[in-house]
Amino acid sequence: MLLTDEQKRATEHFEGPAIVLAVPGAGKTTILLYRIMNLIDRGVDPREILTITFSKAQALDIKNRFLDLCPNSSSNFSTIHAFCYRIVRDYARKSGKNYNLIDSNIPKKYQIMRMVYRQVNSSYPTEEAVETAFKEIGYCKNIMLNPSSYAKKKTCETSNFEKVFDTYEKYKIEHNLIDFDDMIIKAYEVLRSDKSILNKYRNSYKFIQLDEGQDTSRSQFLVIKMLAKPNNNFLIVADDDQSIYGFRGANPSDLLNLPKEYKGIETLFMENNFRSSKNIVNTSNIFIDQNKSRYNKNIITDNDFYEPVSIIKVKEPKNQYEFIKKEIEDFDGDVAVLYRNNLSSIGLVEFFERNNIAFNIKDKKTKFFSHFITSDILDILNFSRDLSQIDLYEKFYYKIFGYISRKHIDYLKKHPGKNIFNVLKDYPYLPDYYHRNINKLNSYFKRLHRSNVYEAINIIEKDMGYGEYLKENAKRFRETFESLNEYLYYLKLIAKNTSSLDLFIGRLKELEYILKKPKDSDAKITFSTIHSAKGLEFTKVFVVDLYEGTLPSKTSIDMLGEDDSLYEEERRIFYVAMTRAKEELYLMYSHYRNGQKNKMSSFLEDLETLAKDDKEKE
């Protein structure tokens, strides 16, 4: 294979530390493979070369490509977690300790956290609260931050975080459990405290290569640096502009500080993008150049100009889907529809499945079907079928108008089996205005029962006060009203195509199944979060739902001036989305969602301004 001069310089690096800054589409996997071959040619035993990757799939891919090039040779390819687990297991055998990986039994892991959360906060956590607790505990471990320090940050979302952290850790210690993040911390502690294990691994791996260095957390870097000493024969391939895993503890500052830490480190640039058209390269280049915390790189390409980058503005999200459908009708290449949050996949799946267009979905996890808004709407609709269901009414009575109190609910429980509003009229000393409220509630529920599901959801939201409840309580849920409103939009989108409540419930179950089903090998279109699409490329890319507060996120906007690193990461996420495209890139925004006006992402405004300035310079 012919290598460029940039690639050759990277593959020829021999001893000492080096960092290769590779822009999107620069062929970084190729240089890792050819460098192994160069090291072997220089007399290095391939078994003494360790290549660390971010994902299991990438480790397997590099290994298979290496075996194609060198079928009679053997080298080492591993994820950082698998490698650290080997160190921990070595220590366990030596010390007689027994560690069980809790991540191999996810239901048990979540059960433990729910128990811990209840114990600390005296309340049952939502699914989101459990996810957030795990995310924040992992973040602290990955950047090696004291939980008490993190608990004081504005961005900390877990109630009594320090105590939750300590209780969870104590439980694991008592039951000999470790999780994925513990693997790294424990491996680092073993290497620091056990010289024999440290020397074993140092002697086994004389040369270390790290792929996707921008995704490596501080704790992971510490393990790699310790193994590489004293000769520091390591090569890191990275792109600080694609560092988008801050929530896992990855931070470009660790890459930016390498020249200060290792005097004389060889810094190599691979700035040629072989993937994208000149239009896409030029646009993404001027966009990411706004970030301050980055290596000074200039992305170039020998590819031709193709279609200009298009900013598409439509009325509402479903118009985005209609536009995409039209654009791909006679297109034979591969297509991606990317989004910041998994919630966006719901509308896409509903629309494209109904239009019989095959698709694949990456990162299928979504909380839509278990979210409290979906549950509330279903509970209210189900209750309208039988107004005697006090146990059902008890779940949502305080979320709608009516001024029903806890003591009214207790009274109703003593008189089961009848229309609860008729029963409530007999409540002792009930004021006249309460009678009017009760009659109104009774009337609303009868209207719901007579209405189609789409109209019923509108009545619940606007007439019965559920929309007001969401607006007033958004902060308590640690969400924006805009994000909560999005759930109502998708529920209505689904309801519009169903003629009865049973069909609506059935469609929700069907969509949940579709999101979990295996890949369709004939599909030419892929739906994916931007994070899950990193490392991939597509001929035509649509990035949807580009709203202010979504991308960039509300948190990053709120922290501007106090912590600009969050906003710069959001800019990197947008940059990663743009650079997935080879020929055509569409950036999409809708003015309204469920009747609420959306604010267009400031990143789109930036692009419009930057493009105008660039044109004026010409």
Coordinates of C-alpha atoms in Angstrom, one line a residue:
M1 CA 0.0 0.0 0.0
L2 CA 1.3 3.5 -0.9
L3 CA 1.6 5.8 2.1
T4 CA 1.7 9.5 2.1
D5 CA 4.8 11.3 3.5
E6 CA 2.8 12.1 6.7
Q7 CA 1.8 8.5 7.2
K8 CA 5.4 7.3 6.5
R9 CA 6.8 9.6 9.1
A10 CA 4.4 8.2 11.7
T11 CA 5.1 4.5 10.8
E12 CA 8.8 5.1 11.0
H13 CA 8.8 6.4 14.5
F14 CA 11.0 4.0 16.6
E15 CA 11.9 4.7 20.2
G16 CA 10.8 7.3 22.7
P17 CA 7.4 9.0 23.1
A18 CA 5.4 10.3 20.1
I19 CA 1.9 11.7 19.4
V20 CA 0.3 11.5 16.0
L21 CA -2.4 14.1 15.5
A22 CA -4.7 12.5 12.9
V23 CA -7.6 14.5 11.5
P24 CA -10.9 12.7 10.5
G25 CA -10.4 10.4 7.5
A26 CA -6.5 10.5 7.8
G27 CA -6.0 6.7 7.9
K28 CA -4.9 6.3 11.5
T29 CA -5.6 2.5 11.7
T30 CA -3.3 2.1 8.6
I31 CA -0.4 3.8 10.3
L32 CA -0.8 1.7 13.5
L33 CA -0.6 -1.5 11.4
Y34 CA 2.3 -0.4 9.3
R35 CA 4.3 0.8 12.3
I36 CA 4.0 -2.6 13.8
M37 CA 5.5 -4.0 10.6
N38 CA 8.3 -1.5 10.7
L39 CA 9.0 -2.3 14.4
I40 CA 9.2 -6.0 13.4
D41 CA 11.6 -5.2 10.5
R42 CA 13.8 -3.4 13.1
G43 CA 14.1 -6.6 15.1
V44 CA 11.3 -6.0 17.7
D45 CA 9.5 -9.2 18.8
P46 CA 5.8 -8.6 17.7
R47 CA 4.7 -10.2 21.0
E48 CA 6.4 -7.2 22.8
I49 CA 4.2 -4.7 21.0
L50 CA 0.9 -3.8 22.7
T51 CA -1.8 -1.9 20.8
I52 CA -4.5 -0.5 23.0
T53 CA -7.9 0.6 21.5
F54 CA -11.0 2.2 22.8
S55 CA -13.5 -0.5 21.8
K56 CA -13.6 -4.3 21.4
A57 CA -14.8 -4.0 17.8
Q58 CA -11.8 -1.8 16.9
A59 CA -9.3 -4.1 18.7
L60 CA -10.7 -7.1 16.7
D61 CA -10.6 -5.1 13.4
I62 CA -7.0 -4.1 13.8
K63 CA -6.0 -7.6 14.9
N64 CA -7.7 -9.1 11.8
R65 CA -6.1 -6.6 9.5
F66 CA -2.7 -7.3 11.0
L67 CA -3.2 -11.0 10.4
D68 CA -4.0 -10.4 6.8
L69 CA -0.8 -8.5 6.4
C70 CA 1.3 -10.8 8.6
P71 CA -0.4 -14.2 8.8
N72 CA 2.6 -15.9 10.4
S73 CA 3.1 -13.3 13.1
S74 CA 1.5 -12.5 16.5
S75 CA 1.0 -9.2 18.3
N76 CA -1.2 -7.9 21.1
F77 CA -4.4 -6.0 20.6
S78 CA -6.7 -5.2 23.5
T79 CA -9.1 -2.6 24.9
I80 CA -7.8 -0.7 27.9
H81 CA -10.5 -2.3 30.1
A82 CA -9.7 -5.9 29.1
F83 CA -6.0 -5.2 29.6
C84 CA -6.4 -3.7 33.0
Y85 CA -8.7 -6.6 34.0
R86 CA -5.8 -9.0 33.2
I87 CA -3.6 -7.0 35.7
V88 CA -6.3 -7.2 38.3
R89 CA -6.8 -11.0 37.8
D90 CA -3.0 -11.5 38.1
Y91 CA -3.1 -9.7 41.4
A92 CA -6.2 -11.6 42.6
R93 CA -4.5 -14.9 41.9
K94 CA -1.3 -13.8 43.7
S95 CA -3.0 -12.4 46.7
G96 CA -5.8 -15.0 47.0
K97 CA -8.5 -12.4 46.6
N98 CA -11.6 -13.0 44.5
Y99 CA -13.1 -10.2 42.4
N100 CA -16.4 -10.6 40.6
L101 CA -17.2 -8.3 37.7
I102 CA -20.6 -6.7 38.5
D103 CA -21.0 -5.5 34.9
S104 CA -21.5 -9.1 33.8
N105 CA -24.8 -9.0 35.7
I106 CA -26.3 -5.6 34.8
P107 CA -29.8 -6.3 36.4
K108 CA -28.0 -7.0 39.7
K109 CA -25.8 -3.9 39.3
Y110 CA -28.9 -1.7 38.9
Q111 CA -30.6 -3.4 41.7
I112 CA -27.7 -2.6 44.0
M113 CA -27.7 1.1 43.0
R114 CA -31.5 1.3 43.5
M115 CA -31.0 -0.1 47.0
V116 CA -28.1 2.3 47.7
Y117 CA -30.1 5.3 46.5
R118 CA -33.1 4.4 48.6
Q119 CA -30.9 3.9 51.6
V120 CA -29.2 7.3 51.2
N121 CA -32.1 9.4 49.9
S122 CA -35.1 7.7 51.4
S123 CA -36.8 7.7 48.1
Y124 CA -37.1 5.2 45.2
P125 CA -35.0 6.4 42.2
T126 CA -36.2 6.8 38.7
E127 CA -34.4 4.9 35.9
E128 CA -32.8 8.3 34.9
A129 CA -31.5 8.8 38.5
V130 CA -29.8 5.4 38.6
E131 CA -28.2 6.1 35.2
T132 CA -27.0 9.5 36.3
A133 CA -25.5 8.1 39.6
F134 CA -23.5 5.5 37.6
K135 CA -22.4 8.1 35.1
E136 CA -21.2 10.5 37.8
I137 CA -19.5 7.8 39.9
G138 CA -17.7 6.7 36.7
Y139 CA -16.7 10.2 35.9
C140 CA -15.1 10.8 39.3
K141 CA -13.1 7.6 39.0
N142 CA -12.0 8.2 35.4
I143 CA -10.6 11.7 36.2
M144 CA -9.6 10.6 39.7
L145 CA -11.7 13.3 41.4
N146 CA -12.6 13.1 45.0
P147 CA -16.4 12.6 45.3
S148 CA -16.8 15.4 47.8
S149 CA -15.2 17.8 45.3
Y150 CA -17.6 16.7 42.6
A151 CA -20.6 16.9 44.9
K152 CA -20.0 20.7 45.2
K153 CA -20.0 21.2 41.4
K154 CA -23.1 22.8 39.8
T155 CA -23.2 20.0 37.2
C156 CA -23.7 17.3 39.9
E157 CA -27.2 15.9 39.6
T158 CA -27.2 13.0 42.1
S159 CA -28.8 13.9 45.4
N160 CA -26.3 13.3 48.3
F161 CA -23.8 12.2 45.7
E162 CA -20.9 11.8 48.1
K163 CA -22.8 9.4 50.4
V164 CA -24.3 7.5 47.4
F165 CA -20.7 7.1 46.1
D166 CA -19.3 5.9 49.4
T167 CA -22.2 3.5 50.1
Y168 CA -22.0 1.9 46.7
E169 CA -18.2 1.5 47.0
K170 CA -18.5 0.0 50.5
Y171 CA -21.1 -2.5 49.2
K172 CA -18.8 -3.7 46.4
I173 CA -15.8 -4.1 48.7
E174 CA -17.9 -6.1 51.2
H175 CA -19.1 -8.4 48.4
N176 CA -15.8 -8.6 46.4
L177 CA -17.4 -6.8 43.4
I178 CA -15.7 -4.5 40.9
D179 CA -17.1 -2.7 37.9
F180 CA -15.6 -1.5 34.6
D181 CA -14.3 1.8 36.1
D182 CA -12.8 -0.1 39.1
M183 CA -10.7 -2.2 36.6
I184 CA -8.7 0.9 35.7
I185 CA -8.3 2.3 39.2
K186 CA -7.5 -1.2 40.7
A187 CA -4.9 -1.9 37.9
Y188 CA -3.2 1.4 38.6
E189 CA -3.1 0.7 42.3
V190 CA -1.6 -2.8 41.6
L191 CA 1.1 -1.4 39.4
R192 CA 2.0 1.2 42.0
S193 CA 2.1 -1.2 44.9
D194 CA 3.3 -4.5 43.4
K195 CA 6.8 -4.3 41.8
S196 CA 6.8 -7.9 40.5
I197 CA 3.5 -7.4 38.6
L198 CA 4.7 -4.0 37.3
N199 CA 8.0 -5.5 36.0
K200 CA 6.2 -8.5 34.5
Y201 CA 4.1 -6.2 32.3
R202 CA 6.9 -3.7 31.5
N203 CA 9.1 -6.6 30.4
S204 CA 6.3 -8.2 28.3
Y205 CA 5.5 -5.0 26.4
K206 CA 8.5 -2.9 25.2
F207 CA 6.4 -0.8 22.8
I208 CA 3.0 0.5 23.4
Q209 CA 0.6 2.0 20.9
L210 CA -2.6 3.8 21.9
D211 CA -5.4 4.3 19.4
E212 CA -8.1 7.0 19.9
G213 CA -6.0 8.8 22.5
Q214 CA -8.6 11.6 22.7
D215 CA -11.1 9.1 24.2
T216 CA -8.7 8.0 27.0
S217 CA -9.4 9.2 30.5
R218 CA -6.9 10.4 33.1
S219 CA -6.8 7.2 35.0
Q220 CA -6.3 5.2 31.8
F221 CA -3.5 7.5 30.7
L222 CA -1.8 6.9 34.1
V223 CA -1.8 3.1 33.6
I224 CA -0.3 3.4 30.1
K225 CA 2.4 6.0 31.3
M226 CA 3.4 3.8 34.2
L227 CA 3.8 0.7 31.9
A228 CA 5.8 2.7 29.4
K229 CA 8.4 3.8 31.9
P230 CA 11.4 4.2 32.0
N231 CA 12.0 4.2 28.2
N232 CA 8.6 5.7 27.3
N233 CA 8.4 3.8 24.0
F234 CA 4.8 4.8 23.3
L235 CA 3.0 6.2 20.4
I236 CA -0.4 7.9 20.8
V237 CA -2.7 8.4 17.8
A238 CA -5.3 11.0 18.6
D239 CA -7.4 13.9 17.4
D240 CA -8.0 16.4 20.2
D241 CA -10.8 17.9 18.0
Q242 CA -12.7 14.6 18.3
S243 CA -12.6 14.4 22.1
I244 CA -16.3 14.0 22.9
Y245 CA -16.4 11.6 25.9
G246 CA -16.1 14.2 28.7
F247 CA -18.8 12.4 30.6
R248 CA -16.5 9.4 30.7
G249 CA -13.5 11.4 31.9
A250 CA -11.8 12.0 28.6
N251 CA -10.3 15.4 28.3
P252 CA -8.1 17.0 25.5
S253 CA -6.0 18.7 28.1
D254 CA -4.3 15.4 28.8
L255 CA -3.2 15.3 25.2
L256 CA -2.3 19.0 25.1
N257 CA 0.0 18.6 28.2
L258 CA 2.0 15.8 26.7
P259 CA 4.8 18.1 25.2
K260 CA 5.2 19.6 28.7
E261 CA 5.4 16.3 30.4
Y262 CA 7.7 14.6 27.9
K263 CA 10.5 16.9 26.7
G264 CA 11.4 16.1 23.2
I265 CA 8.2 14.1 22.4
E266 CA 7.9 13.7 18.6
T267 CA 4.7 15.4 17.5
L268 CA 3.5 14.4 14.1
F269 CA 0.6 15.7 12.1
M270 CA -1.7 13.8 9.7
E271 CA -3.8 16.6 8.3
N272 CA -4.9 15.1 5.0
N273 CA -8.5 14.0 5.0
F274 CA -9.1 11.3 2.5
R275 CA -12.8 11.0 3.3
S276 CA -14.7 14.2 2.7
S277 CA -15.2 16.6 -0.1
K278 CA -13.5 20.0 -0.1
N279 CA -16.8 21.7 0.9
I280 CA -17.2 19.6 4.0
V281 CA -13.5 19.8 4.9
N282 CA -13.4 23.6 4.5
T283 CA -16.6 24.1 6.5
S284 CA -15.7 21.8 9.4
N285 CA -12.1 23.3 9.5
I286 CA -13.2 26.9 10.0
F287 CA -15.9 25.8 12.5
I288 CA -13.6 23.8 14.8
D289 CA -10.9 26.5 14.6
Q290 CA -13.0 28.6 16.9
N291 CA -12.0 26.3 19.8
K292 CA -9.1 27.6 21.9
S293 CA -8.0 24.4 23.7
R294 CA -6.6 22.5 20.7
Y295 CA -3.5 21.7 18.7
N296 CA -3.2 24.1 15.8
K297 CA -4.1 21.8 12.8
N298 CA -5.2 22.7 9.3
I299 CA -7.3 20.0 7.6
I300 CA -6.6 19.7 3.9
T301 CA -7.9 17.3 1.2
D302 CA -7.1 16.4 -2.4
N303 CA -10.8 15.5 -2.9
D304 CA -12.9 17.6 -5.3
F305 CA -15.6 20.1 -4.4
Y306 CA -19.0 18.4 -4.3
E307 CA -22.3 19.6 -3.0
P308 CA -22.2 22.7 -0.6
V309 CA -23.0 22.0 3.0
S310 CA -26.7 22.7 3.3
I311 CA -28.6 24.2 6.3
I312 CA -32.2 23.1 6.0
K313 CA -34.9 24.9 8.0
V314 CA -38.4 23.3 8.2
K315 CA -41.6 23.8 10.2
E316 CA -41.6 20.8 12.5
P317 CA -39.6 17.6 13.0
K318 CA -41.8 15.4 10.7
N319 CA -40.9 17.8 7.9
Q320 CA -37.3 16.9 8.4
Y321 CA -38.2 13.2 7.9
E322 CA -40.1 14.1 4.7
F323 CA -37.1 16.0 3.4
I324 CA -34.8 13.1 4.1
K325 CA -37.2 10.6 2.5
K326 CA -37.3 12.7 -0.7
E327 CA -33.5 13.1 -0.8
I328 CA -32.8 9.4 -0.5
E329 CA -35.5 8.0 -2.9
D330 CA -33.2 7.6 -5.9
F331 CA -29.9 7.4 -4.0
D332 CA -27.9 4.2 -4.0
G333 CA -25.1 5.1 -1.5
D334 CA -25.0 4.8 2.3
V335 CA -26.8 7.3 4.4
A336 CA -26.7 8.4 8.0
V337 CA -29.2 10.4 10.0
L338 CA -27.4 11.7 13.1
Y339 CA -28.7 13.3 16.3
R340 CA -27.5 14.5 19.7
N341 CA -29.9 12.6 21.8
N342 CA -31.4 9.1 21.4
L343 CA -34.9 10.5 21.9
S344 CA -34.7 11.8 18.3
S345 CA -34.7 8.2 17.0
I346 CA -38.4 7.8 18.1
G347 CA -39.8 10.1 15.4
L348 CA -37.5 8.7 12.7
V349 CA -38.4 5.1 13.4
E350 CA -42.1 5.9 13.5
F351 CA -42.0 7.8 10.2
F352 CA -39.6 5.5 8.2
E353 CA -41.1 2.2 9.4
R354 CA -44.6 3.4 8.3
N355 CA -43.1 4.4 4.9
N356 CA -41.6 0.9 4.5
I357 CA -38.0 2.3 4.3
A358 CA -35.5 -0.1 5.8
F359 CA -33.0 1.3 8.3
N360 CA -30.5 0.2 11.0
I361 CA -30.1 1.8 14.4
K362 CA -27.0 2.2 16.4
D363 CA -27.1 2.9 20.1
K364 CA -30.6 1.6 20.6
K365 CA -31.0 2.5 24.2
T366 CA -33.8 5.0 24.8
K367 CA -35.8 5.9 27.9
F368 CA -38.9 7.0 25.9
F369 CA -41.0 3.9 26.6
S370 CA -40.3 3.9 30.3
H371 CA -40.3 7.7 30.8
F372 CA -42.8 9.1 33.3
I373 CA -44.5 11.2 30.6
T374 CA -45.3 8.2 28.5
S375 CA -46.5 6.3 31.6
D376 CA -48.6 9.3 32.7
I377 CA -50.3 9.7 29.3
L378 CA -51.1 5.9 29.2
D379 CA -52.4 5.9 32.8
I380 CA -54.7 8.9 32.1
L381 CA -56.0 7.4 28.9
N382 CA -56.6 4.0 30.5
F383 CA -58.3 5.6 33.4
S384 CA -60.8 7.3 31.1
R385 CA -62.1 3.9 30.1
D386 CA -63.1 3.1 33.7
L387 CA -63.5 5.9 36.1
S388 CA -63.7 3.6 39.1
Q389 CA -59.9 2.8 39.0
I390 CA -58.8 4.7 42.1
D391 CA -55.3 2.9 42.1
L392 CA -54.7 4.3 38.6
Y393 CA -56.0 7.7 39.4
E394 CA -53.8 7.9 42.5
K395 CA -50.7 7.8 40.2
F396 CA -51.5 11.1 38.4
Y397 CA -54.2 13.0 40.2
Y398 CA -51.8 15.7 41.4
K399 CA -50.4 16.3 37.9
I400 CA -53.7 17.7 36.4
F401 CA -56.1 20.4 37.4
G402 CA -58.9 19.5 39.9
Y403 CA -57.4 20.3 43.3
I404 CA -57.9 16.8 44.5
S405 CA -55.9 16.2 47.8
R406 CA -54.4 13.2 49.5
K407 CA -57.3 13.1 52.0
H408 CA -59.8 12.9 49.1
I409 CA -57.8 10.0 47.7
D410 CA -57.9 8.2 51.1
Y411 CA -61.7 8.7 51.2
L412 CA -62.1 7.3 47.7
K413 CA -60.1 4.2 48.6
K414 CA -62.8 3.4 51.3
H415 CA -65.5 3.5 48.6
P416 CA -64.2 1.4 45.7
G417 CA -66.0 0.1 42.6
K418 CA -67.9 3.3 41.5
N419 CA -67.2 6.3 39.4
I420 CA -64.8 8.1 41.7
F421 CA -66.1 11.6 40.8
N422 CA -69.7 10.6 41.8
V423 CA -68.3 9.2 45.1
L424 CA -66.3 12.3 45.8
K425 CA -69.4 14.5 45.6
D426 CA -70.5 12.8 48.9
Y427 CA -67.3 13.8 50.7
P428 CA -68.4 15.6 53.9
Y429 CA -68.7 19.4 53.9
L430 CA -67.4 19.7 50.3
P431 CA -67.5 23.4 49.2
D432 CA -69.5 24.3 46.1
Y433 CA -66.4 25.2 44.0
Y434 CA -65.2 21.6 44.6
H435 CA -68.4 20.3 43.2
R436 CA -67.7 22.4 40.1
N437 CA -64.1 21.0 39.9
I438 CA -65.3 17.5 40.2
N439 CA -68.0 17.9 37.5
K440 CA -65.3 19.4 35.2
L441 CA -62.9 16.5 35.8
N442 CA -65.7 14.0 35.2
S443 CA -66.6 15.8 31.9
Y444 CA -62.9 15.9 30.8
F445 CA -62.5 12.2 31.3
K446 CA -65.7 11.4 29.4
R447 CA -64.3 13.6 26.5
L448 CA -61.1 11.7 26.6
H449 CA -63.0 8.4 26.2
R450 CA -64.9 9.8 23.2
S451 CA -61.9 11.4 21.5
N452 CA -59.2 9.8 19.3
V453 CA -55.8 9.4 21.0
Y454 CA -54.2 12.4 19.3
E455 CA -57.1 14.7 20.4
A456 CA -57.1 13.1 23.9
I457 CA -53.4 13.9 24.4
N458 CA -54.0 17.5 23.4
I459 CA -56.9 17.7 26.0
I460 CA -54.6 16.2 28.7
E461 CA -51.8 18.6 27.9
K462 CA -53.7 21.8 27.3
D463 CA -57.1 21.6 29.0
M464 CA -56.4 19.4 31.9
G465 CA -53.2 21.1 33.0
Y466 CA -50.6 18.4 32.3
G467 CA -48.5 20.8 30.2
E468 CA -48.5 23.3 33.1
Y469 CA -47.4 20.6 35.4
L470 CA -44.4 19.8 33.2
K471 CA -43.5 23.5 32.8
E472 CA -43.6 24.1 36.6
N473 CA -41.7 20.9 37.5
A474 CA -39.0 20.7 34.7
K475 CA -36.2 22.0 37.0
R476 CA -37.1 19.4 39.7
F477 CA -36.8 16.7 37.1
R478 CA -33.4 18.3 36.1
E479 CA -34.7 18.7 32.5
T480 CA -35.7 21.6 30.4
F481 CA -39.4 22.1 29.5
E482 CA -38.3 21.9 25.8
S483 CA -36.9 18.4 26.3
L484 CA -40.1 17.3 28.2
N485 CA -42.2 18.8 25.4
E486 CA -40.4 16.6 22.9
Y487 CA -41.9 13.5 24.6
L488 CA -45.4 14.9 24.0
Y489 CA -44.5 15.7 20.4
Y490 CA -43.5 12.1 19.6
L491 CA -46.5 10.6 21.5
K492 CA -48.8 12.8 19.3
L493 CA -46.9 11.9 16.2
I494 CA -47.5 8.2 17.0
A495 CA -51.1 8.8 18.0
K496 CA -51.9 10.6 14.7
N497 CA -51.5 7.3 12.9
T498 CA -53.6 5.2 15.3
S499 CA -57.4 5.1 15.5
S500 CA -57.8 3.7 19.0
L501 CA -56.1 3.5 22.4
D502 CA -55.5 -0.3 21.9
L503 CA -53.8 0.4 18.6
F504 CA -51.8 3.2 20.1
I505 CA -50.5 1.0 23.0
G506 CA -49.8 -1.7 20.4
R507 CA -47.8 0.7 18.3
L508 CA -45.7 1.8 21.3
K509 CA -44.9 -1.9 21.9
E510 CA -44.1 -2.4 18.2
L511 CA -41.7 0.6 18.1
E512 CA -40.0 -0.7 21.2
Y513 CA -39.5 -4.1 19.5
I514 CA -38.3 -2.4 16.3
L515 CA -35.6 -0.5 18.2
K516 CA -34.3 -3.7 19.7
K517 CA -34.4 -6.0 16.6
P518 CA -31.2 -7.1 14.8
K519 CA -29.7 -5.2 11.8
D520 CA -31.3 -5.2 8.4
S521 CA -28.6 -6.2 6.0
D522 CA -30.4 -4.6 3.0
A523 CA -30.8 -1.2 4.7
K524 CA -28.9 1.7 3.2
I525 CA -29.8 4.2 6.0
T526 CA -28.4 4.3 9.5
F527 CA -29.9 6.2 12.5
S528 CA -27.3 7.0 15.1
T529 CA -26.3 9.3 17.9
I530 CA -23.3 11.4 17.0
H531 CA -21.3 9.6 19.7
S532 CA -22.0 6.2 18.3
A533 CA -21.2 7.3 14.7
K534 CA -17.7 8.4 15.6
G535 CA -15.1 6.6 13.5
L536 CA -17.7 5.8 10.8
E537 CA -18.3 7.4 7.4
F538 CA -21.2 7.8 5.1
T539 CA -21.7 9.2 1.6
K540 CA -24.6 11.3 2.6
V541 CA -25.3 12.6 6.2
F542 CA -28.3 14.4 7.7
V543 CA -27.9 15.9 11.2
V544 CA -31.3 16.5 12.6
D545 CA -32.8 18.4 15.6
L546 CA -30.2 21.1 15.8
Y547 CA -31.7 23.3 18.5
E548 CA -30.1 25.6 21.0
G549 CA -30.1 23.7 24.3
T550 CA -29.7 20.3 22.5
L551 CA -26.5 21.0 20.6
P552 CA -24.9 22.9 22.2
S553 CA -26.5 21.6 25.4
K554 CA -28.2 23.8 27.9
T555 CA -25.6 22.9 30.6
S556 CA -22.7 24.0 28.4
I557 CA -24.4 27.3 27.6
D558 CA -25.2 28.0 31.3
M559 CA -21.6 27.3 32.2
L560 CA -20.1 29.7 29.6
G561 CA -17.7 32.1 31.3
E562 CA -17.3 29.8 34.3
D563 CA -16.3 26.6 32.5
D564 CA -15.9 27.0 28.7
S565 CA -14.6 23.5 28.3
L566 CA -18.1 22.1 28.2
Y567 CA -19.1 24.4 25.3
E568 CA -15.9 23.5 23.4
E569 CA -16.8 19.8 23.8
E570 CA -20.2 20.5 22.3
R571 CA -18.5 22.2 19.4
R572 CA -16.3 19.0 19.0
I573 CA -19.4 16.9 18.9
F574 CA -20.9 19.0 16.1
Y575 CA -17.5 18.7 14.3
V576 CA -17.6 14.9 14.6
A577 CA -21.1 14.9 13.1
M578 CA -20.0 17.0 10.1
T579 CA -16.9 15.0 9.4
R580 CA -18.8 11.7 9.1
A581 CA -19.9 12.9 5.6
K582 CA -18.0 12.1 2.4
E583 CA -20.0 13.9 -0.2
E584 CA -23.2 15.5 1.1
L585 CA -24.0 17.1 4.4
Y586 CA -27.4 18.5 5.5
L587 CA -27.7 20.3 8.8
M588 CA -31.4 20.4 9.9
Y589 CA -33.5 22.5 12.2
S590 CA -37.3 22.8 12.7
H591 CA -39.0 26.0 13.9
Y592 CA -41.6 24.3 16.0
R593 CA -42.1 21.2 18.1
N594 CA -45.4 20.5 19.7
G595 CA -46.5 24.1 19.2
Q596 CA -43.4 25.5 21.0
K597 CA -41.0 27.6 19.1
N598 CA -37.4 26.2 18.9
K599 CA -34.3 28.3 19.0
M600 CA -31.9 27.4 16.2
S601 CA -28.6 26.0 17.3
S602 CA -26.0 28.8 17.6
F603 CA -23.6 26.4 15.8
L604 CA -25.8 26.8 12.7
E605 CA -25.7 30.6 13.2
D606 CA -21.9 30.3 13.5
L607 CA -21.7 28.4 10.2
E608 CA -23.8 31.0 8.4
T609 CA -21.6 33.8 9.7
L610 CA -18.4 32.0 9.0
A611 CA -19.5 31.1 5.5
K612 CA -20.4 34.7 4.8
D613 CA -17.1 36.0 6.2
D614 CA -15.2 33.4 4.1
K615 CA -17.0 34.4 1.0
E616 CA -16.3 38.1 1.6
K617 CA -12.5 37.3 1.9
E618 CA -12.6 35.8 -1.5

